[in-house]
Amino acid sequence: MSNELRKHAACLLTAAVLPIASVAQNLPHDSMDMATALRALILAGSQVIPKESSCDGYYFTIGKATVADMLAVRMSGLDSGSNSVTGRCEGKQCAVEIRHRGGEGREEDVSATTIRFEMRKGVARASTMQCVMTP
Amino acid sequence: MPITFSALQASVGKSIADLCPNNFSTPAESHCAHYVSHMLDLRLGLLCGDMAYTTRRSGASIRVDEIYNRLLRKGPWVDCPDCSDGLLIFVTSPQNMTNGVMRSAPAKHVGIHYAGTVFHFSNSLHKVVTDPSVEAFHSKFQRAYGRPDLALYFGAAQ
């Protein structure tokens, strides 16, 4: 991934997580869970997604895609419409969902990503990731 | 067996639950690739059956890019051989294509072209719909994605 794309991905990730992290202390328990799941995934950004994983895809790079590549591409459609980024953990098992639906008159613009993973020491393990990703 | 116009017509108005025996019918998902794959029996990449352990490796494809990238005959719509019946018609930004490979980016859609009509799954109506022409399909998704640069691509599944 080029430096420019890395910066773009970093901006997207920062934008996605900052509002959550900044208010996390005042939110109920499930929101802390959400921050935990998102943080674990973001910290795994440089990990390579295994070829056999359902999360593998052609993101910015041909060849070895990283978790950051996947997140950047799947979040790149969240600049308009109705969007949500949610997460949860039960013990070491976590899931993050990225949902998008276009706004008025643009309802056909739909995308959805669910990333399930196991975390170790607060970091997602790419080798355990499973994705439901459409379209 | 090649797809027929009557088979496509019979699918119009159906929900994805009507078409998918594996019950992968979550309304939050985009089912455009899932629909064309059940109609054309495409099994490329991840399948709907892979969403549950008990149905793994059964069913049909669910991702637009995995279908396009694994087809042997494909390219820009303007280059389609004779735009024959049963061709897949993809719509996405040229920015999502690099050297003929489609990226796993969100804004993309696929339908089946037959006799000038495009059959595809509407993710807002949650059922199969038709557009009366390629141009109507194209302009619908230009509006949906809010970008005029969207391009059409073809893929031959059969």
mmCIF file of C-alpha atoms in Angstrom:
data_model
loop_
_atom_site.group_PDB
_atom_site.id
_atom_site.type_symbol
_atom_site.label_atom_id
_atom_site.label_comp_id
_atom_site.label_asym_id
_atom_site.label_seq_id
_atom_site.Cartn_x
_atom_site.Cartn_y
_atom_site.Cartn_z
ATOM 1 C CA MET A 1 0.000 0.000 0.000
ATOM 2 C CA SER A 2 1.359 3.446 -0.876
ATOM 3 C CA ASN A 3 2.056 6.034 1.819
ATOM 4 C CA GLU A 4 -0.849 8.098 0.561
ATOM 5 C CA LEU A 5 -3.213 5.180 0.882
ATOM 6 C CA ARG A 6 -1.825 4.355 4.311
ATOM 7 C CA LYS A 7 -2.599 7.919 5.398
ATOM 8 C CA HIS A 8 -6.087 7.613 3.929
ATOM 9 C CA ALA A 9 -6.674 4.365 5.792
ATOM 10 C CA ALA A 10 -5.321 5.835 9.011
ATOM 11 C CA CYS A 11 -7.657 8.827 8.668
ATOM 12 C CA LEU A 12 -10.633 6.567 8.104
ATOM 13 C CA LEU A 13 -9.795 4.433 11.099
ATOM 14 C CA THR A 14 -9.199 7.457 13.276
ATOM 15 C CA ALA A 15 -12.484 9.005 12.172
ATOM 16 C CA ALA A 16 -14.296 5.783 12.897
ATOM 17 C CA VAL A 17 -12.948 5.237 16.360
ATOM 18 C CA LEU A 18 -12.407 8.713 17.803
ATOM 19 C CA PRO A 19 -16.023 9.543 18.620
ATOM 20 C CA ILE A 20 -16.365 6.206 20.377
ATOM 21 C CA ALA A 21 -13.107 6.406 22.295
ATOM 22 C CA SER A 22 -13.639 10.010 23.359
ATOM 23 C CA VAL A 23 -16.960 9.300 25.059
ATOM 24 C CA ALA A 24 -16.370 5.706 26.080
ATOM 25 C CA GLN A 25 -16.017 6.526 29.790
ATOM 26 C CA ASN A 26 -19.574 7.814 29.973
ATOM 27 C CA LEU A 27 -21.274 5.119 27.931
ATOM 28 C CA PRO A 28 -22.930 1.954 29.188
ATOM 29 C CA HIS A 29 -21.080 -1.340 29.307
ATOM 30 C CA ASP A 30 -21.995 -2.485 25.781
ATOM 31 C CA SER A 31 -20.354 0.597 24.319
ATOM 32 C CA MET A 32 -17.166 -0.230 26.157
ATOM 33 C CA ASP A 33 -17.444 -3.649 24.549
ATOM 34 C CA MET A 34 -17.802 -1.950 21.194
ATOM 35 C CA ALA A 35 -14.671 0.116 21.745
ATOM 36 C CA THR A 36 -12.814 -3.022 22.823
ATOM 37 C CA ALA A 37 -13.770 -4.835 19.616
ATOM 38 C CA LEU A 38 -12.901 -1.891 17.376
ATOM 39 C CA ARG A 39 -9.620 -1.278 19.145
ATOM 40 C CA ALA A 40 -8.635 -4.920 18.800
ATOM 41 C CA LEU A 41 -9.301 -4.803 15.076
ATOM 42 C CA ILE A 42 -7.485 -1.526 14.508
ATOM 43 C CA LEU A 43 -4.456 -2.740 16.441
ATOM 44 C CA ALA A 44 -4.349 -5.711 14.070
ATOM 45 C CA GLY A 45 -4.132 -3.377 11.077
ATOM 46 C CA SER A 46 -0.714 -4.533 9.887
ATOM 47 C CA GLN A 47 -1.525 -8.258 10.100
ATOM 48 C CA VAL A 48 -1.816 -10.086 6.791
ATOM 49 C CA ILE A 49 -5.173 -11.708 6.079
ATOM 50 C CA PRO A 50 -4.625 -15.396 5.292
ATOM 51 C CA LYS A 51 -5.452 -16.345 1.695
ATOM 52 C CA GLU A 52 -7.881 -19.012 2.854
ATOM 53 C CA SER A 53 -9.790 -16.578 5.090
ATOM 54 C CA SER A 54 -13.270 -15.432 4.093
ATOM 55 C CA CYS A 55 -11.945 -11.911 4.776
ATOM 56 C CA ASP A 56 -9.421 -12.111 1.944
ATOM 57 C CA GLY A 57 -10.154 -9.955 -1.057
ATOM 58 C CA TYR A 58 -8.701 -7.549 -3.552
ATOM 59 C CA TYR A 59 -8.420 -4.296 -1.618
ATOM 60 C CA PHE A 60 -5.723 -1.766 -2.472
ATOM 61 C CA THR A 61 -3.115 -4.359 -3.212
ATOM 62 C CA ILE A 62 -2.761 -7.411 -5.359
ATOM 63 C CA GLY A 63 -1.124 -10.016 -3.184
ATOM 64 C CA LYS A 64 -1.086 -9.955 0.569
ATOM 65 C CA ALA A 65 -3.910 -7.829 1.945
ATOM 66 C CA THR A 66 -3.762 -6.568 5.516
ATOM 67 C CA VAL A 67 -6.545 -5.920 8.011
ATOM 68 C CA ALA A 68 -5.994 -2.168 7.459
ATOM 69 C CA ASP A 69 -6.460 -2.620 3.688
ATOM 70 C CA MET A 70 -9.766 -4.371 4.285
ATOM 71 C CA LEU A 71 -11.056 -1.831 6.814
ATOM 72 C CA ALA A 72 -10.064 1.130 4.645
ATOM 73 C CA VAL A 73 -11.852 -0.207 1.581
ATOM 74 C CA ARG A 74 -14.951 -1.395 3.425
ATOM 75 C CA MET A 75 -15.270 1.938 5.267
ATOM 76 C CA SER A 76 -14.654 4.026 2.168
ATOM 77 C CA GLY A 77 -18.376 4.126 1.358
ATOM 78 C CA LEU A 78 -19.407 5.679 4.654
ATOM 79 C CA ASP A 79 -19.182 9.293 3.506
ATOM 80 C CA SER A 80 -22.942 9.660 3.000
ATOM 81 C CA GLY A 81 -26.260 7.976 3.723
ATOM 82 C CA SER A 82 -27.085 5.956 6.807
ATOM 83 C CA ASN A 83 -24.102 4.217 8.366
ATOM 84 C CA SER A 84 -23.229 2.302 11.474
ATOM 85 C CA VAL A 85 -20.066 0.780 12.878
ATOM 86 C CA THR A 86 -20.766 -1.492 15.815
ATOM 87 C CA GLY A 87 -18.814 -4.059 17.768
ATOM 88 C CA ARG A 88 -19.141 -6.470 20.642
ATOM 89 C CA CYS A 89 -17.057 -8.984 22.538
ATOM 90 C CA GLU A 90 -17.919 -11.990 24.631
ATOM 91 C CA GLY A 91 -14.728 -13.029 26.304
ATOM 92 C CA LYS A 92 -12.119 -13.368 23.570
ATOM 93 C CA GLN A 93 -14.695 -13.693 20.772
ATOM 94 C CA CYS A 94 -15.508 -10.391 19.081
ATOM 95 C CA ALA A 95 -17.422 -9.091 16.081
ATOM 96 C CA VAL A 96 -17.417 -5.753 14.272
ATOM 97 C CA GLU A 97 -20.156 -4.766 11.833
ATOM 98 C CA ILE A 98 -19.959 -2.018 9.220
ATOM 99 C CA ARG A 99 -23.312 -1.178 7.637
ATOM 100 C CA HIS A 100 -24.110 1.294 4.892
ATOM 101 C CA ARG A 101 -27.320 2.307 3.149
ATOM 102 C CA GLY A 102 -27.588 5.291 0.818
ATOM 103 C CA GLY A 103 -29.777 8.238 1.733
ATOM 104 C CA GLU A 104 -33.044 9.413 0.219
ATOM 105 C CA GLY A 105 -33.323 8.387 -3.416
ATOM 106 C CA ARG A 106 -30.160 6.310 -3.065
ATOM 107 C CA GLU A 107 -31.528 3.347 -1.145
ATOM 108 C CA GLU A 108 -30.090 0.844 -3.626
ATOM 109 C CA ASP A 109 -26.624 1.691 -2.329
ATOM 110 C CA VAL A 110 -26.234 -1.050 0.273
ATOM 111 C CA SER A 111 -23.138 -2.706 1.689
ATOM 112 C CA ALA A 112 -22.518 -4.781 4.770
ATOM 113 C CA THR A 113 -19.453 -6.236 6.452
ATOM 114 C CA THR A 114 -19.346 -8.431 9.543
ATOM 115 C CA ILE A 115 -15.904 -9.403 10.852
ATOM 116 C CA ARG A 116 -15.725 -12.046 13.562
ATOM 117 C CA PHE A 117 -12.427 -12.738 15.292
ATOM 118 C CA GLU A 118 -10.681 -13.943 18.386
ATOM 119 C CA MET A 119 -8.514 -11.485 20.263
ATOM 120 C CA ARG A 120 -5.373 -12.095 22.262
ATOM 121 C CA LYS A 121 -3.971 -9.475 24.637
ATOM 122 C CA GLY A 122 -6.432 -6.941 23.236
ATOM 123 C CA VAL A 123 -5.445 -7.456 19.600
ATOM 124 C CA ALA A 124 -7.463 -9.289 16.945
ATOM 125 C CA ARG A 125 -5.788 -12.330 15.417
ATOM 126 C CA ALA A 126 -6.078 -12.207 11.636
ATOM 127 C CA SER A 127 -5.740 -15.980 11.468
ATOM 128 C CA THR A 128 -9.089 -16.320 13.272
ATOM 129 C CA MET A 129 -11.022 -13.754 11.209
ATOM 130 C CA GLN A 130 -14.208 -14.706 9.391
ATOM 131 C CA CYS A 131 -16.130 -12.241 7.244
ATOM 132 C CA VAL A 132 -19.607 -11.913 5.841
ATOM 133 C CA MET A 133 -19.144 -9.203 3.243
ATOM 134 C CA THR A 134 -21.551 -8.090 0.517
ATOM 135 C CA PRO A 135 -22.001 -7.086 -2.253
ATOM 136 C CA MET B 1 -28.233 -25.205 -19.109
ATOM 137 C CA PRO B 2 -28.524 -21.593 -20.323
ATOM 138 C CA ILE B 3 -30.871 -19.322 -18.418
ATOM 139 C CA THR B 4 -34.212 -18.632 -20.081
ATOM 140 C CA PHE B 5 -36.288 -15.477 -20.217
ATOM 141 C CA SER B 6 -39.209 -17.290 -18.599
ATOM 142 C CA ALA B 7 -37.041 -18.437 -15.684
ATOM 143 C CA LEU B 8 -35.898 -14.860 -15.133
ATOM 144 C CA GLN B 9 -39.428 -13.542 -15.417
ATOM 145 C CA ALA B 10 -40.585 -16.111 -12.878
ATOM 146 C CA SER B 11 -38.035 -14.763 -10.375
ATOM 147 C CA VAL B 12 -39.354 -11.196 -10.536
ATOM 148 C CA GLY B 13 -40.967 -10.162 -7.264
ATOM 149 C CA LYS B 14 -39.337 -12.948 -5.269
ATOM 150 C CA SER B 15 -37.415 -12.296 -2.071
ATOM 151 C CA ILE B 16 -33.970 -13.792 -1.521
ATOM 152 C CA ALA B 17 -35.527 -16.149 1.053
ATOM 153 C CA ASP B 18 -37.668 -17.531 -1.788
ATOM 154 C CA LEU B 19 -34.535 -18.272 -3.821
ATOM 155 C CA CYS B 20 -31.935 -19.373 -1.271
ATOM 156 C CA PRO B 21 -32.312 -22.833 0.262
ATOM 157 C CA ASN B 22 -29.526 -22.008 2.732
ATOM 158 C CA ASN B 23 -31.573 -19.251 4.381
ATOM 159 C CA PHE B 24 -28.905 -16.599 3.894
ATOM 160 C CA SER B 25 -31.433 -13.801 3.628
ATOM 161 C CA THR B 26 -30.375 -11.092 6.106
ATOM 162 C CA PRO B 27 -32.025 -7.872 4.879
ATOM 163 C CA ALA B 28 -29.009 -5.741 5.844
ATOM 164 C CA GLU B 29 -26.868 -7.588 3.289
ATOM 165 C CA SER B 30 -26.684 -6.770 -0.420
ATOM 166 C CA HIS B 31 -28.044 -9.786 -2.289
ATOM 167 C CA CYS B 32 -27.444 -8.748 -5.916
ATOM 168 C CA ALA B 33 -24.581 -11.207 -6.460
ATOM 169 C CA HIS B 34 -26.416 -13.829 -4.443
ATOM 170 C CA TYR B 35 -29.472 -13.545 -6.743
ATOM 171 C CA VAL B 36 -27.592 -13.837 -10.044
ATOM 172 C CA SER B 37 -25.571 -16.735 -8.652
ATOM 173 C CA HIS B 38 -28.625 -18.759 -7.712
ATOM 174 C CA MET B 39 -30.171 -18.056 -11.118
ATOM 175 C CA LEU B 40 -27.013 -19.010 -13.055
ATOM 176 C CA ASP B 41 -25.717 -21.631 -10.616
ATOM 177 C CA LEU B 42 -22.465 -19.747 -9.991
ATOM 178 C CA ARG B 43 -20.175 -21.177 -7.339
ATOM 179 C CA LEU B 44 -17.157 -18.854 -7.344
ATOM 180 C CA GLY B 45 -15.437 -17.855 -4.104
ATOM 181 C CA LEU B 46 -17.424 -17.630 -0.901
ATOM 182 C CA LEU B 47 -20.879 -19.243 -1.059
ATOM 183 C CA CYS B 48 -24.100 -18.546 0.813
ATOM 184 C CA GLY B 49 -23.833 -21.984 2.358
ATOM 185 C CA ASP B 50 -20.484 -21.020 3.891
ATOM 186 C CA MET B 51 -22.332 -18.695 6.255
ATOM 187 C CA ALA B 52 -23.252 -21.695 8.408
ATOM 188 C CA TYR B 53 -21.178 -24.743 9.247
ATOM 189 C CA THR B 54 -23.952 -27.216 8.463
ATOM 190 C CA THR B 55 -24.375 -25.891 4.893
ATOM 191 C CA ARG B 56 -20.709 -25.157 4.083
ATOM 192 C CA ARG B 57 -19.600 -25.376 0.424
ATOM 193 C CA SER B 58 -23.179 -25.456 -0.808
ATOM 194 C CA GLY B 59 -25.300 -22.826 -2.526
ATOM 195 C CA ALA B 60 -24.182 -19.908 -4.668
ATOM 196 C CA SER B 61 -21.724 -16.992 -4.735
ATOM 197 C CA ILE B 62 -22.463 -13.858 -2.726
ATOM 198 C CA ARG B 63 -19.781 -11.323 -3.732
ATOM 199 C CA VAL B 64 -19.773 -9.254 -6.914
ATOM 200 C CA ASP B 65 -15.992 -8.944 -7.200
ATOM 201 C CA GLU B 66 -15.380 -12.646 -6.645
ATOM 202 C CA ILE B 67 -17.749 -13.467 -9.489
ATOM 203 C CA TYR B 68 -16.320 -10.912 -11.904
ATOM 204 C CA ASN B 69 -12.663 -11.654 -11.159
ATOM 205 C CA ARG B 70 -13.101 -15.414 -11.681
ATOM 206 C CA LEU B 71 -15.016 -15.308 -14.958
ATOM 207 C CA LEU B 72 -13.066 -16.182 -18.092
ATOM 208 C CA ARG B 73 -14.893 -13.815 -20.453
ATOM 209 C CA LYS B 74 -15.422 -10.308 -19.107
ATOM 210 C CA GLY B 75 -14.646 -6.672 -19.769
ATOM 211 C CA PRO B 76 -16.186 -3.246 -20.363
ATOM 212 C CA TRP B 77 -19.816 -3.444 -21.484
ATOM 213 C CA VAL B 78 -18.994 -1.588 -24.692
ATOM 214 C CA ASP B 79 -16.711 -4.486 -25.625
ATOM 215 C CA CYS B 80 -19.229 -7.272 -25.005
ATOM 216 C CA PRO B 81 -19.208 -9.724 -27.909
ATOM 217 C CA ASP B 82 -22.789 -9.250 -29.052
ATOM 218 C CA CYS B 83 -24.363 -8.420 -25.683
ATOM 219 C CA SER B 84 -26.103 -11.756 -25.927
ATOM 220 C CA ASP B 85 -28.864 -12.943 -23.649
ATOM 221 C CA GLY B 86 -27.881 -14.192 -20.202
ATOM 222 C CA LEU B 87 -24.788 -12.032 -19.830
ATOM 223 C CA LEU B 88 -23.997 -10.638 -16.409
ATOM 224 C CA ILE B 89 -23.986 -6.846 -16.261
ATOM 225 C CA PHE B 90 -21.867 -5.216 -13.557
ATOM 226 C CA VAL B 91 -21.893 -1.580 -12.509
ATOM 227 C CA THR B 92 -19.134 0.085 -10.490
ATOM 228 C CA SER B 93 -16.709 2.970 -10.637
ATOM 229 C CA PRO B 94 -13.683 2.548 -12.919
ATOM 230 C CA GLN B 95 -11.694 3.492 -9.801
ATOM 231 C CA ASN B 96 -12.675 0.084 -8.409
ATOM 232 C CA MET B 97 -10.994 -1.624 -11.345
ATOM 233 C CA THR B 98 -7.245 -2.098 -11.746
ATOM 234 C CA ASN B 99 -5.867 -3.962 -14.749
ATOM 235 C CA GLY B 100 -9.224 -5.642 -15.237
ATOM 236 C CA VAL B 101 -9.508 -6.758 -11.612
ATOM 237 C CA MET B 102 -12.475 -5.566 -9.527
ATOM 238 C CA ARG B 103 -11.724 -4.417 -6.005
ATOM 239 C CA SER B 104 -13.722 -5.473 -2.915
ATOM 240 C CA ALA B 105 -15.066 -1.923 -2.550
ATOM 241 C CA PRO B 106 -18.685 -1.450 -1.475
ATOM 242 C CA ALA B 107 -20.317 0.476 -4.357
ATOM 243 C CA LYS B 108 -21.036 -2.142 -7.009
ATOM 244 C CA HIS B 109 -23.982 -4.107 -8.324
ATOM 245 C CA VAL B 110 -24.737 -6.919 -10.750
ATOM 246 C CA GLY B 111 -27.713 -8.126 -12.734
ATOM 247 C CA ILE B 112 -28.552 -10.398 -15.673
ATOM 248 C CA HIS B 113 -29.122 -8.926 -19.107
ATOM 249 C CA TYR B 114 -31.693 -10.645 -21.303
ATOM 250 C CA ALA B 115 -33.498 -9.291 -24.359
ATOM 251 C CA GLY B 116 -32.573 -5.731 -23.439
ATOM 252 C CA THR B 117 -34.006 -6.074 -19.920
ATOM 253 C CA VAL B 118 -31.864 -6.156 -16.774
ATOM 254 C CA PHE B 119 -33.021 -8.498 -14.006
ATOM 255 C CA HIS B 120 -31.490 -7.757 -10.616
ATOM 256 C CA PHE B 121 -32.105 -7.841 -6.888
ATOM 257 C CA SER B 122 -33.280 -4.580 -5.372
ATOM 258 C CA ASN B 123 -31.734 -4.085 -1.949
ATOM 259 C CA SER B 124 -34.234 -1.364 -1.098
ATOM 260 C CA LEU B 125 -37.349 -3.309 -2.127
ATOM 261 C CA HIS B 126 -35.857 -6.654 -1.007
ATOM 262 C CA LYS B 127 -37.070 -8.424 -4.125
ATOM 263 C CA VAL B 128 -36.120 -9.134 -7.728
ATOM 264 C CA VAL B 129 -36.919 -6.274 -10.103
ATOM 265 C CA THR B 130 -36.313 -5.395 -13.746
ATOM 266 C CA ASP B 131 -35.050 -2.344 -15.543
ATOM 267 C CA PRO B 132 -36.337 -2.011 -19.080
ATOM 268 C CA SER B 133 -32.975 -1.162 -20.617
ATOM 269 C CA VAL B 134 -29.256 -1.121 -19.944
ATOM 270 C CA GLU B 135 -29.417 2.678 -19.926
ATOM 271 C CA ALA B 136 -32.146 2.668 -17.251
ATOM 272 C CA PHE B 137 -30.082 0.272 -15.110
ATOM 273 C CA HIS B 138 -26.995 2.434 -15.548
ATOM 274 C CA SER B 139 -28.699 5.696 -14.646
ATOM 275 C CA LYS B 140 -30.463 4.117 -11.646
ATOM 276 C CA PHE B 141 -27.102 3.230 -10.115
ATOM 277 C CA GLN B 142 -25.512 6.524 -11.069
ATOM 278 C CA ARG B 143 -28.193 8.077 -8.878
ATOM 279 C CA ALA B 144 -27.922 5.402 -6.191
ATOM 280 C CA TYR B 145 -24.172 5.791 -5.773
ATOM 281 C CA GLY B 146 -24.249 9.514 -6.396
ATOM 282 C CA ARG B 147 -21.451 9.397 -8.934
ATOM 283 C CA PRO B 148 -21.682 9.970 -12.666
ATOM 284 C CA ASP B 149 -18.469 8.106 -13.490
ATOM 285 C CA LEU B 150 -19.991 4.634 -13.002
ATOM 286 C CA ALA B 151 -19.141 2.215 -15.779
ATOM 287 C CA LEU B 152 -20.751 -1.005 -16.976
ATOM 288 C CA TYR B 153 -18.938 -4.309 -17.417
ATOM 289 C CA PHE B 154 -20.033 -7.646 -18.803
ATOM 290 C CA GLY B 155 -19.286 -11.161 -17.697
ATOM 291 C CA ALA B 156 -20.153 -14.426 -19.423
ATOM 292 C CA ALA B 157 -21.209 -17.046 -16.919
ATOM 293 C CA GLN B 158 -22.074 -19.719 -19.466
#
